[in-house]
Amino acid sequence: ETPAGFVFSVKAPRFITHIKRLREIHKPLANFFASGVLELKEKLGPILWQFPPSFKFDPELFEHFLEQLPHDTEQAAALARQHEPR
């Protein structure tokens, strides 16, 4: 139980930001959204994408990354259905 209006902030997997460094991330994104994060439903708040200090800003890479992110829970659920089997 959480108070009314409470939302959880979720930290995205470092595999996407630190290991893959935003490259070839379709399946890792699908796996993240299939991991149970969507079960928070209306309690899901912001998702934190933390990058390593050594990560250099690349406008094209970030644009591509942002284009791959779902814009609503329906898109996130569709992406989650593409996850890798365990």
PDB file of C-alpha atoms in Angstrom:
ATOM      1  CA  GLU A   1       0.000   0.000   0.000  1.00  0.00           C
ATOM      2  CA  THR A   2       1.126   3.491  -0.800  1.00  0.00           C
ATOM      3  CA  PRO A   3      -0.541   6.834  -0.140  1.00  0.00           C
ATOM      4  CA  ALA A   4      -2.893   8.261  -2.753  1.00  0.00           C
ATOM      5  CA  GLY A   5      -0.948  10.113  -5.406  1.00  0.00           C
ATOM      6  CA  PHE A   6       2.299   8.281  -4.611  1.00  0.00           C
ATOM      7  CA  VAL A   7       4.326   7.146  -7.630  1.00  0.00           C
ATOM      8  CA  PHE A   8       7.487   5.088  -7.896  1.00  0.00           C
ATOM      9  CA  SER A   9      10.552   6.344  -9.711  1.00  0.00           C
ATOM     10  CA  VAL A  10      12.282   3.444 -11.452  1.00  0.00           C
ATOM     11  CA  LYS A  11      15.929   3.365 -12.439  1.00  0.00           C
ATOM     12  CA  ALA A  12      16.443   1.908 -15.904  1.00  0.00           C
ATOM     13  CA  PRO A  13      18.931  -0.938 -16.298  1.00  0.00           C
ATOM     14  CA  ARG A  14      22.579   0.003 -16.527  1.00  0.00           C
ATOM     15  CA  PHE A  15      22.926  -2.680 -19.207  1.00  0.00           C
ATOM     16  CA  ILE A  16      21.296  -0.241 -21.636  1.00  0.00           C
ATOM     17  CA  THR A  17      23.211   2.870 -20.552  1.00  0.00           C
ATOM     18  CA  HIS A  18      26.579   1.523 -19.421  1.00  0.00           C
ATOM     19  CA  ILE A  19      27.118  -1.720 -21.342  1.00  0.00           C
ATOM     20  CA  LYS A  20      25.194  -1.242 -24.596  1.00  0.00           C
ATOM     21  CA  ARG A  21      25.749   2.539 -24.426  1.00  0.00           C
ATOM     22  CA  LEU A  22      22.404   3.069 -26.207  1.00  0.00           C
ATOM     23  CA  ARG A  23      23.357   0.868 -29.166  1.00  0.00           C
ATOM     24  CA  GLU A  24      21.341  -2.163 -30.276  1.00  0.00           C
ATOM     25  CA  ILE A  25      18.890  -1.771 -27.418  1.00  0.00           C
ATOM     26  CA  HIS A  26      15.548  -2.937 -28.845  1.00  0.00           C
ATOM     27  CA  LYS A  27      15.604  -6.303 -27.034  1.00  0.00           C
ATOM     28  CA  PRO A  28      17.073  -4.887 -23.792  1.00  0.00           C
ATOM     29  CA  LEU A  29      14.309  -2.245 -23.772  1.00  0.00           C
ATOM     30  CA  ALA A  30      11.695  -4.936 -24.367  1.00  0.00           C
ATOM     31  CA  ASN A  31      13.190  -7.013 -21.544  1.00  0.00           C
ATOM     32  CA  PHE A  32      13.112  -4.015 -19.190  1.00  0.00           C
ATOM     33  CA  PHE A  33       9.456  -3.278 -19.842  1.00  0.00           C
ATOM     34  CA  ALA A  34       8.638  -7.005 -19.564  1.00  0.00           C
ATOM     35  CA  SER A  35      10.451  -7.256 -16.202  1.00  0.00           C
ATOM     36  CA  GLY A  36       7.380  -6.229 -14.215  1.00  0.00           C
ATOM     37  CA  VAL A  37       7.794  -2.467 -14.188  1.00  0.00           C
ATOM     38  CA  LEU A  38       4.441  -2.070 -15.957  1.00  0.00           C
ATOM     39  CA  GLU A  39       2.736  -3.891 -13.071  1.00  0.00           C
ATOM     40  CA  LEU A  40       3.058  -0.624 -11.156  1.00  0.00           C
ATOM     41  CA  LYS A  41       0.336   0.738 -13.476  1.00  0.00           C
ATOM     42  CA  GLU A  42      -0.771   4.201 -12.321  1.00  0.00           C
ATOM     43  CA  LYS A  43       1.912   4.086  -9.599  1.00  0.00           C
ATOM     44  CA  LEU A  44       4.681   4.148 -12.240  1.00  0.00           C
ATOM     45  CA  GLY A  45       6.295   7.562 -12.209  1.00  0.00           C
ATOM     46  CA  PRO A  46       9.472   8.734 -13.937  1.00  0.00           C
ATOM     47  CA  ILE A  47      12.083   6.363 -15.288  1.00  0.00           C
ATOM     48  CA  LEU A  48      15.635   7.472 -14.521  1.00  0.00           C
ATOM     49  CA  TRP A  49      18.193   6.887 -17.261  1.00  0.00           C
ATOM     50  CA  GLN A  50      21.550   7.397 -15.558  1.00  0.00           C
ATOM     51  CA  PHE A  51      24.635   7.471 -17.753  1.00  0.00           C
ATOM     52  CA  PRO A  52      28.259   6.881 -16.795  1.00  0.00           C
ATOM     53  CA  PRO A  53      30.421   9.988 -16.323  1.00  0.00           C
ATOM     54  CA  SER A  54      32.467   8.953 -19.352  1.00  0.00           C
ATOM     55  CA  PHE A  55      29.425   9.024 -21.640  1.00  0.00           C
ATOM     56  CA  LYS A  56      29.787  11.781 -24.209  1.00  0.00           C
ATOM     57  CA  PHE A  57      26.657  13.470 -25.526  1.00  0.00           C
ATOM     58  CA  ASP A  58      25.933  12.496 -29.116  1.00  0.00           C
ATOM     59  CA  PRO A  59      22.807  14.236 -30.461  1.00  0.00           C
ATOM     60  CA  GLU A  60      22.134  11.604 -33.137  1.00  0.00           C
ATOM     61  CA  LEU A  61      22.522   8.713 -30.701  1.00  0.00           C
ATOM     62  CA  PHE A  62      20.205  10.354 -28.155  1.00  0.00           C
ATOM     63  CA  GLU A  63      17.656  11.176 -30.841  1.00  0.00           C
ATOM     64  CA  HIS A  64      17.646   7.528 -31.921  1.00  0.00           C
ATOM     65  CA  PHE A  65      17.374   6.420 -28.263  1.00  0.00           C
ATOM     66  CA  LEU A  66      14.431   8.732 -27.564  1.00  0.00           C
ATOM     67  CA  GLU A  67      12.669   7.535 -30.719  1.00  0.00           C
ATOM     68  CA  GLN A  68      12.864   3.956 -29.409  1.00  0.00           C
ATOM     69  CA  LEU A  69      11.310   4.753 -26.023  1.00  0.00           C
ATOM     70  CA  PRO A  70       7.584   4.095 -25.685  1.00  0.00           C
ATOM     71  CA  HIS A  71       5.499   7.243 -25.303  1.00  0.00           C
ATOM     72  CA  ASP A  72       2.699   5.655 -23.288  1.00  0.00           C
ATOM     73  CA  THR A  73       1.883   2.448 -21.442  1.00  0.00           C
ATOM     74  CA  GLU A  74       0.200   0.937 -24.494  1.00  0.00           C
ATOM     75  CA  GLN A  75       3.427   1.292 -26.494  1.00  0.00           C
ATOM     76  CA  ALA A  76       5.429   0.020 -23.503  1.00  0.00           C
ATOM     77  CA  ALA A  77       3.212  -3.066 -23.245  1.00  0.00           C
ATOM     78  CA  ALA A  78       3.589  -3.730 -26.981  1.00  0.00           C
ATOM     79  CA  LEU A  79       7.363  -3.436 -26.634  1.00  0.00           C
ATOM     80  CA  ALA A  80       7.336  -5.735 -23.586  1.00  0.00           C
ATOM     81  CA  ARG A  81       5.648  -8.462 -25.647  1.00  0.00           C
ATOM     82  CA  GLN A  82       8.804  -8.534 -27.803  1.00  0.00           C
ATOM     83  CA  HIS A  83      11.031  -9.544 -24.869  1.00  0.00           C
ATOM     84  CA  GLU A  84      13.502 -12.420 -25.032  1.00  0.00           C
ATOM     85  CA  PRO A  85      12.245 -15.666 -23.521  1.00  0.00           C
ATOM     86  CA  ARG A  86      13.821 -16.631 -20.219  1.00  0.00           C
TER      87      ARG A  86
END
